[in-house]
Short mmCIF file of C-alpha atoms and ligand atoms in Angstrom, two decimals:
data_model
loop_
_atom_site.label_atom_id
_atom_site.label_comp_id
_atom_site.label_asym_id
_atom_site.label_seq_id
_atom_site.Cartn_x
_atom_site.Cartn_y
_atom_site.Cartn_z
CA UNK U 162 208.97 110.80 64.75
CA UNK U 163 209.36 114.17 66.39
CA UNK U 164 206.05 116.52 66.57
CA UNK U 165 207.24 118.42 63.94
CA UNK U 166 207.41 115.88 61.63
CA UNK U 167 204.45 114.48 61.93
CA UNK U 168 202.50 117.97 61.53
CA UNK U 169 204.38 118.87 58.96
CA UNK U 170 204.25 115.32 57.14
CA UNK U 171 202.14 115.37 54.00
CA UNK U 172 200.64 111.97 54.93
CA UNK U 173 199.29 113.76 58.06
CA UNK U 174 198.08 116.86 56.91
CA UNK U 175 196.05 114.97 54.08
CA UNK U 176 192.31 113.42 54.63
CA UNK U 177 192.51 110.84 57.42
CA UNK U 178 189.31 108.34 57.97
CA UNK U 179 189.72 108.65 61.50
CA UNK U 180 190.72 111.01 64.49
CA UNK U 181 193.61 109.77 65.82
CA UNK U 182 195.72 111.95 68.02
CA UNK U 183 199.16 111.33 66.76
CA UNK U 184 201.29 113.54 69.64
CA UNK U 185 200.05 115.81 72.15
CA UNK U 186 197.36 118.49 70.56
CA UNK U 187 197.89 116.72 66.85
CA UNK U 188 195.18 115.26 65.85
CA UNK U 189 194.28 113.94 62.32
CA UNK U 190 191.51 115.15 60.08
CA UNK U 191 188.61 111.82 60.25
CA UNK U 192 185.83 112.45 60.40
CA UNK U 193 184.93 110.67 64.16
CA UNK U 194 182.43 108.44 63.19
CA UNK U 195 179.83 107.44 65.92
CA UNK U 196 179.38 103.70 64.78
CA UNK U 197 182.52 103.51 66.81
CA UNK U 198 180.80 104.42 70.05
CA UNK U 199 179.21 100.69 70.00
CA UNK U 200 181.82 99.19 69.00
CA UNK U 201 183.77 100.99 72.09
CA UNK U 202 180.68 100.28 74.27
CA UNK U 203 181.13 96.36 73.45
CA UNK U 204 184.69 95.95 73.71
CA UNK U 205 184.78 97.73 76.93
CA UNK U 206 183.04 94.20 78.14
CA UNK U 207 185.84 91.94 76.88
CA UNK U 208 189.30 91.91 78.71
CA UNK U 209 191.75 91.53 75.58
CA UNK U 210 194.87 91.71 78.03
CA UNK U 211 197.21 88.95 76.82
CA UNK U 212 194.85 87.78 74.18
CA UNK U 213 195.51 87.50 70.45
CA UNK U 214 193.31 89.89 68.25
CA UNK U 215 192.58 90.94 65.22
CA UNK U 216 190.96 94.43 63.80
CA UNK U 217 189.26 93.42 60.73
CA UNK U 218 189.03 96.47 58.17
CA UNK U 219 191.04 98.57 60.56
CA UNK U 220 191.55 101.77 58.32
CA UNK U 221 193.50 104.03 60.19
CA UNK U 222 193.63 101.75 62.88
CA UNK U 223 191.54 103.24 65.73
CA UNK U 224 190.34 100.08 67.33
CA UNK U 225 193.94 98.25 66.46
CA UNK U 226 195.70 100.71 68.83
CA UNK U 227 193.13 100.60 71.19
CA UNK U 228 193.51 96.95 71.60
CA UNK U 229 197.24 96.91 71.52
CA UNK U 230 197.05 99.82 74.44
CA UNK U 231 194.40 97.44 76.34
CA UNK U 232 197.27 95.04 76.25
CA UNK U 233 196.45 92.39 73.36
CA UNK U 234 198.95 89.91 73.12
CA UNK U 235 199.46 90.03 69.59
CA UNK U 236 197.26 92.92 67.97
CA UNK U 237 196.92 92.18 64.08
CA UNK U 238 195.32 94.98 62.24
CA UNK U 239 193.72 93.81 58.51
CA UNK U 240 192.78 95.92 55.82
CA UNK U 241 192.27 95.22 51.84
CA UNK U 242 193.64 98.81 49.79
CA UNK U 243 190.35 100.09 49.36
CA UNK U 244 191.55 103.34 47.56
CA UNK U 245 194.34 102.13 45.13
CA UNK U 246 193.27 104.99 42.57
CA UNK U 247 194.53 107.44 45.79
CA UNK U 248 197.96 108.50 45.90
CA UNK U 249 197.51 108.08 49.64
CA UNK U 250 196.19 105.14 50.48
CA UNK U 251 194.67 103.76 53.98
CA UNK U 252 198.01 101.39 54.12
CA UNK U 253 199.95 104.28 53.82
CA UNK U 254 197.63 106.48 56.69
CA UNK U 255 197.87 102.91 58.50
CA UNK U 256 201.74 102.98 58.79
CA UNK U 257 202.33 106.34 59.31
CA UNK U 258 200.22 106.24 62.34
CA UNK U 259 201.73 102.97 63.57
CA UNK U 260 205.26 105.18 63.70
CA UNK U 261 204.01 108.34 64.51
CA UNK U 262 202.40 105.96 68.12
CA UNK U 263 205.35 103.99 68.26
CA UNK U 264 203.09 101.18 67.68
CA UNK U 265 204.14 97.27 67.19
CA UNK U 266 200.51 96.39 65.63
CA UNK U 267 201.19 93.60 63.35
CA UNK U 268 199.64 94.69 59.59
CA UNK U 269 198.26 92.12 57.37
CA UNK U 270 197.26 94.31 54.58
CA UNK U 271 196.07 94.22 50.36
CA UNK U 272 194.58 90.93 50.14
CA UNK U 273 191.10 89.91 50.03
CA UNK U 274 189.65 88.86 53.39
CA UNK U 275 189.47 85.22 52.44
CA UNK U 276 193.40 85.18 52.74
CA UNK U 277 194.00 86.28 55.81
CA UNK U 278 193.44 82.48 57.45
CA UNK U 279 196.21 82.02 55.70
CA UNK U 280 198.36 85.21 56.07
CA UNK U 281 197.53 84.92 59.94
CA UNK U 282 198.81 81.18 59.45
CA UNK U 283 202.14 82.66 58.01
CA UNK U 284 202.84 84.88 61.40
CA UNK U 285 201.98 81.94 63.60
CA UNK U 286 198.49 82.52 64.57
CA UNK U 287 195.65 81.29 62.33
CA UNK U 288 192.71 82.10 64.93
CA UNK U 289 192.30 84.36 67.02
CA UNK U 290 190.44 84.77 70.90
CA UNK U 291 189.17 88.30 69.89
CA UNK U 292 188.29 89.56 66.54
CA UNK U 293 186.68 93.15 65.87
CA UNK U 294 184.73 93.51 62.54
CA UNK U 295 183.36 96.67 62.30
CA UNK U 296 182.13 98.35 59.78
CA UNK U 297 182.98 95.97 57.07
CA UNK U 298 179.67 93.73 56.49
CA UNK U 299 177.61 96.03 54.38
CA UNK U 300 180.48 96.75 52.56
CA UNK U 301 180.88 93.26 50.60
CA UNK U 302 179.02 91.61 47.92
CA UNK U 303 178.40 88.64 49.66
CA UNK U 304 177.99 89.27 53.57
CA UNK U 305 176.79 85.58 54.38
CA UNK U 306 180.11 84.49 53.14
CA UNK U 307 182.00 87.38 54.78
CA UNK U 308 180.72 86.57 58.01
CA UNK U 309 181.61 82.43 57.57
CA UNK U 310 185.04 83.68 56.66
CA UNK U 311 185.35 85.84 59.96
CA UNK U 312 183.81 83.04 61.54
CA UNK U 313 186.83 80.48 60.55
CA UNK U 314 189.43 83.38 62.19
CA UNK U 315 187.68 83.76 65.75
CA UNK U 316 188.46 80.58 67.78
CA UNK U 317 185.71 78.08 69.77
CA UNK U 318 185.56 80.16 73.05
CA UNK U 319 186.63 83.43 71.75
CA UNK U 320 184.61 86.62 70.82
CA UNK U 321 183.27 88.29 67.66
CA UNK U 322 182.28 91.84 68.17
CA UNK U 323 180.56 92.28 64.78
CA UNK U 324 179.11 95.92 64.14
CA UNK U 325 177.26 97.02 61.20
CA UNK U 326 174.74 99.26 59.72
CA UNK U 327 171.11 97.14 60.12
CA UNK U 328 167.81 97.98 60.38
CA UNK U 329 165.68 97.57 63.14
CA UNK U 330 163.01 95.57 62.00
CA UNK U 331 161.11 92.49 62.85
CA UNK U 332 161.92 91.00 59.00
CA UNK U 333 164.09 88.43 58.35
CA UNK U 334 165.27 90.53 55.67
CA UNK U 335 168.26 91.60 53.44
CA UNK U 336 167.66 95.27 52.40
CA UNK U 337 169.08 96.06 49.18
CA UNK U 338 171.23 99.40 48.93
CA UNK U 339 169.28 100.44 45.70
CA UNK U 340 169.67 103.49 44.47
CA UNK U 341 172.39 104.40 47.54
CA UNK U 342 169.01 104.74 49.39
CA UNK U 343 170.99 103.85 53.12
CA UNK U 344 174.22 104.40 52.26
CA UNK U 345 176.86 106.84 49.14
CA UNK U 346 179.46 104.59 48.56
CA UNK U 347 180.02 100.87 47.95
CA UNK U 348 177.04 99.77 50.39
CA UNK U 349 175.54 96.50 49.05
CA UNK U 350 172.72 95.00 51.71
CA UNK U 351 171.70 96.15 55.47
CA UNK U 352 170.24 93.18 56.80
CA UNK U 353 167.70 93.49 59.79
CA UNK U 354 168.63 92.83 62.71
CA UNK U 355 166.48 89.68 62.94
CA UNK U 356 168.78 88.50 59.55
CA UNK U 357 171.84 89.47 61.72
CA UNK U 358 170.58 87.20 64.67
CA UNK U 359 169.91 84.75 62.21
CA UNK U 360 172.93 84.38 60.52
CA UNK U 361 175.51 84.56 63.54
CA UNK U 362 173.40 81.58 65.29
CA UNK U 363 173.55 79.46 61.86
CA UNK U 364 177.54 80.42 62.05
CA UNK U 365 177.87 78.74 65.35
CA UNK U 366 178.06 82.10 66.84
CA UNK U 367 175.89 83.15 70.16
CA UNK U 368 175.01 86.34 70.48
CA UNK U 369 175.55 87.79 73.79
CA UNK U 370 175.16 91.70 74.23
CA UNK U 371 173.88 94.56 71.83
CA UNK U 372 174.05 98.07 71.46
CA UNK U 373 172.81 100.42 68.21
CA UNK U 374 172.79 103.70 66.96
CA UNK U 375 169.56 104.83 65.39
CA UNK U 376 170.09 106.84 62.74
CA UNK U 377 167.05 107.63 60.42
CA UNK U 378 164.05 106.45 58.77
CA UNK U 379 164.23 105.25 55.08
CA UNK U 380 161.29 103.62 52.85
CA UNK U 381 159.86 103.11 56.78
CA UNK U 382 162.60 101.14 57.74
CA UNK U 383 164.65 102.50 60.86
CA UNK U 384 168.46 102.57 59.95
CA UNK U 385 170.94 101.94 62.61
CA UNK U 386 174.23 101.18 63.52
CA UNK U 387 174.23 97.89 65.56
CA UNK U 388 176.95 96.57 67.73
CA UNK U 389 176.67 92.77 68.56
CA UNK U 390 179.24 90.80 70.93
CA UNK U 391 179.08 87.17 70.31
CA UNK U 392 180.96 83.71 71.76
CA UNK U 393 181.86 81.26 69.43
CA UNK U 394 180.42 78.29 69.98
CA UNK U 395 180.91 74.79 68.65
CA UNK U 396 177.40 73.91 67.64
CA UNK U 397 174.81 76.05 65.75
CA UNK U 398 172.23 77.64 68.01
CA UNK U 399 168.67 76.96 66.79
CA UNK U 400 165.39 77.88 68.07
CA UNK U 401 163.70 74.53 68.93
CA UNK U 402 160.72 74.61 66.23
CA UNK U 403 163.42 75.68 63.60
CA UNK U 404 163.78 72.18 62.19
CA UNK U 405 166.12 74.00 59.15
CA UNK U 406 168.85 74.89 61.23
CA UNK U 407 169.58 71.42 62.20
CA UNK U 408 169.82 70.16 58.60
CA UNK U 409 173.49 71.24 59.55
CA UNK U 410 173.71 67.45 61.40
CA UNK U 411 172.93 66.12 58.09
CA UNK U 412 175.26 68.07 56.24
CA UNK U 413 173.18 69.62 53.81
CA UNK U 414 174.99 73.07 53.99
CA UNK U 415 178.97 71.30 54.01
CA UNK U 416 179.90 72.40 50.68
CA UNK U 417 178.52 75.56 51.22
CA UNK U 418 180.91 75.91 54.63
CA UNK U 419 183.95 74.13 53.16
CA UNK U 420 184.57 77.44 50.64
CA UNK U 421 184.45 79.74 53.58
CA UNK U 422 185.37 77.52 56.86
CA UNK U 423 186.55 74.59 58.06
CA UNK U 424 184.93 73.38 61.96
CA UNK U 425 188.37 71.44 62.54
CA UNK U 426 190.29 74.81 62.34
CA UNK U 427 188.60 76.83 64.91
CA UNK U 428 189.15 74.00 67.56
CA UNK U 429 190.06 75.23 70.90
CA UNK U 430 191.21 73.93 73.83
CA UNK U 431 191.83 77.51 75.34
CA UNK U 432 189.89 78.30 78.40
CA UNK U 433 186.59 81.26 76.87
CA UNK U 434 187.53 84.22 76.92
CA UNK U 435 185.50 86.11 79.65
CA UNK U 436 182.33 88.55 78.78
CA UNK U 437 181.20 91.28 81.02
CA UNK U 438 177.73 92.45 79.77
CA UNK U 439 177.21 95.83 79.34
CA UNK U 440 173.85 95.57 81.90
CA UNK U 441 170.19 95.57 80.79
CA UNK U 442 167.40 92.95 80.24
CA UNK U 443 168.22 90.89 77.14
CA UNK U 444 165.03 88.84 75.51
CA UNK U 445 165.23 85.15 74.34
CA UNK U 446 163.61 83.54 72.04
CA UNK U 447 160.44 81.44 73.70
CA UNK U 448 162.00 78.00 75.84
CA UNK U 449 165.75 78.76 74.90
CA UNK U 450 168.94 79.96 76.19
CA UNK U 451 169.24 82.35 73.01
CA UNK U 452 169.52 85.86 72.52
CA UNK U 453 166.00 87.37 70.98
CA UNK U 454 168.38 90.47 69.36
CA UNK U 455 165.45 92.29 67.90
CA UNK U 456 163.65 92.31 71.22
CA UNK U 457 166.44 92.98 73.00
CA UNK U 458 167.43 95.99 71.40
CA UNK U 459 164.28 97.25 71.18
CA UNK U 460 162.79 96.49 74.61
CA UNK U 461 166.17 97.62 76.35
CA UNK U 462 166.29 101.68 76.39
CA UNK U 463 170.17 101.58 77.70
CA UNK U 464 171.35 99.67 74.97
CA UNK U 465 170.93 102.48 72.61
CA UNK U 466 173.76 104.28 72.75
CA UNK U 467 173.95 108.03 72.66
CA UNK U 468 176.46 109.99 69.81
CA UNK U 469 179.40 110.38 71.79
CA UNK U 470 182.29 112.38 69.80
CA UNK U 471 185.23 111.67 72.61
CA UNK U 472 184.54 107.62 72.21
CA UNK U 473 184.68 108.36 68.23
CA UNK U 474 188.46 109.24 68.46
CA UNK U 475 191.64 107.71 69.75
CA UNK U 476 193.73 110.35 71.89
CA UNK U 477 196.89 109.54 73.94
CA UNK U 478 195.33 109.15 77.32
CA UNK U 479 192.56 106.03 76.07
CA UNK U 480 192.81 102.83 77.48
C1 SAM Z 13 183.77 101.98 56.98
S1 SAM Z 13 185.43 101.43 57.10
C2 SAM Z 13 185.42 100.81 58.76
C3 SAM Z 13 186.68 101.16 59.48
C4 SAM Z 13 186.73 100.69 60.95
N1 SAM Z 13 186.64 99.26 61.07
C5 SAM Z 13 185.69 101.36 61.79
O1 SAM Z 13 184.78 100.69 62.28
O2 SAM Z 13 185.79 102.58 61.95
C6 SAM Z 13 185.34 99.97 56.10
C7 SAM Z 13 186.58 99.07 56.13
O3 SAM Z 13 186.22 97.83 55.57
C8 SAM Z 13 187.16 97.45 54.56
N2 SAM Z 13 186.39 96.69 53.55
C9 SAM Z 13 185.37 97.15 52.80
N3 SAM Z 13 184.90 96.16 52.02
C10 SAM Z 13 185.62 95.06 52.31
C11 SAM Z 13 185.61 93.74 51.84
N4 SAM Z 13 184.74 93.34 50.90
N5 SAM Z 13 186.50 92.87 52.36
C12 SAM Z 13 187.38 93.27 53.30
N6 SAM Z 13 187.44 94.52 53.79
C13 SAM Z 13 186.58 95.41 53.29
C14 SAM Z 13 187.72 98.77 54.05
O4 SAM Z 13 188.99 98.60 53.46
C15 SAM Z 13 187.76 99.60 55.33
O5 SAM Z 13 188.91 99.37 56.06
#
C-alpha cells in the first residue's frame, strides 16, 4: 500500500482506537490511551525474541505489532467483533493496518475468547510463552472465568502480562460498575488490587512486577490502571495461614477449572521464559516468597507510572 492509499483510504481516515503510524507522518485517529504506558513499561522486562505470543483483545493491534517488531516468533493477535452494528469494524481497522505495516501477525478473530485454545490449536500452537491481556478483564461478565481461560493459553514457565482497570484498595473486593460509576461503556467489575493478587495466585499464576496508573477517586475508592507481569507456575501460590487455597489438593474447585482449563494442557517442558524487573522494592506477604501487590504498589513510588503520550502510540521507529 502506497502512502497515498492509505491516507486516502476510507478505513484510515475513519475513527481508529489507537494511534498507529501507518507510513511516515500518517498517523491514525485513536485516541492514545495511557493504560498502554504499563503495559509498555512491563513488556519492556520480557525478551519475546523468538517466542510465541499472543495479544489478547488486540484492537487495532498496537501491542501485536510491537511484539512482532520485538521479534516474536509467531505473533497471534485475538480479538472478538466488538462493534458488529459498525460498518467498520475493529477486524476491518485490524487488517488494514496489518497491510498498510506489511505485517505477518497471525489474526484469530470473531469468536468468543473461550475458543481460541482451540483456534490456536488449529494453527499449531495451543499455548503460548507470552500472552498480553490488556484491557480486556473489566470488560467481561465473568472475569474469574476470563482469567482461568487466559490462564489455559499461557504455558508453565511463560508470562502473563495482565493489565486492567483496579482499584487500589486494601479489600478483597469486586467493585461493581453500577450506574457506569468507573467506567461509560460495557464495564462490568474493577476488582481491587488485593482481588487481582488473589485471583492470579489461585490461577497458578505468580505475580512478579507491577506498575499502575492512578486515575481518580470514586465513592472513596482510588481508580487505576494496573499493569501486573506474572510467571506461570505449576502449583497455586498460597499464603501459609490460607488453609482455602489448598482445598485445590483435594479437588474441591475441579469442576469449576475443567469448564475453563485443563492443568495437563499448559504442561511445559520449555526452559521459563526470562523476567527482567522493572527495579523497585516489591513487598511479600509475611514468611513467603509471594508478591504482597497491594503493598507493593503502594509502598513503591517508581512503580507508578507517569502519562506518557509517545509510549501510548505505535510509530515506525518503536522497538
Ligand atoms: C479497551 S480495548 C483494549 C485494547 C488493547 N488491548 C489495549 O490495551 O489497548 C478492549 C478489547 O477487549 C475486547 N473484549 C472486550 N470484552 C471482551 C470479552 N468479553 N471477551 C474477549 N474480548 C473482549 C474488545 O474486543 C477489545 O479488543
Amino acid at each position: 500500500m502506497t502512502p497515498t492509499e492509505i491516507a486516502e483510504h476510507p478505513i484510515f481516515r475513519g475513527k481508529w482506537y489507537h494511534k498507529l503510524e501507518l507510513a511516515p507522518g500518517l498517523v491514525t485517529s485513536g485516541a492514545g490511551f495511557d493504560n498502554l504506558v504499563v503495559t509498555r513499561k512491563l513488556l519492556d522486562g520480557v525478551n519475546v525474541a523468538g517466542q510465541n505470543c499472543l495479544d489478547i483483545g488486540a484492537m487495532d493491534g498496537l501491542t501485536s505489532y510491537l511484539l512482532e517488531r520485538r521479534g516474536a516468533a509467531r505473533p497471534v493477535a485475538y480479538d472478538r467483533n466488538c462493534r458488529p452494528s459498525n460498518l467498520i469494524s475493529n477486524g476491518d481497522r485490524f487488517r488494514f493496518a496489518r497491510e498498510a505495516l506489511g505485517s505477518k501477525v497471525e489474526y484469530l478473530w470473531d469468536m468468543p475468547l473461550k475458543d481460541v485454545w482451540s483456534a490456536s490449536a488449529a494453527i499449531g500452537l495451543r499455548t503460548y510463552d507470552v500472552v498480553v491481556f490488556a484491557g480486556v478483564l473489566y470488560h467481561m461478565f465473568d472475569p474469574l472465568s476470563g482469567l482461568a481461560v487466559v490462564r489455559n493459553l499461557v504455558r508453565n514457565g511463560g508470562i502473563l502480562i495482565v493489565e486492567t482497570g483496579a482499584t487500589l484498595d486494601a479489600s478483597a473486593s469486586m467493585h461493581a460498575n453500577v450506574a457506569g460509576r468507573f467506567y461509560p461503556a460495557d464495564d462490568y467489575w474493577l476488582p481491587s488490587v488485593r482481588t487481582l493478587e488473589y485471583w492470579m495466585r489461585f490461577l497458578h499464576l505468580e505475580p512478579l512486577d507491577g506498575a499502575f496508573l492512578h486515575h481518580r477517586v470514586v465513592d472513596g475508592l482510588p481508580v487505576i490502571r494496573v499493569a501486573v507481569a506474572c510467571r506461570a507456575v505449576e502449583s497455586f501460590r498460597a499464603t501459609p495461614e490460607d488453609t482455602w487455597m489448598h482445598r485445590q489438593d483435594e479437588g474441591l474447585f475441579n469442576a469449576d477449572f475443567q469448564e475453563c482449563l485443563n492443568w495437563e494442557e499448559v504442561k511445559s517442558d520449555r526452559p521459563p521464559v526470562p523476567y527482567t524487573h522493572s527495579g523497585g522494592h516489591i513487598a511479600y506477604h509475611p514468611g513467603t516468597n509471594v508478591m504482597d501487590l497491594f503493598t507493593t504498589l503502594t509502598s513503591n513510588p517508581a512503580l507508578q507510572a507517569a502519562a506518557h503520550p509517545e509510549l501510548s502510540q505505535l510509530m515506525l521507529a518503536d522497538r
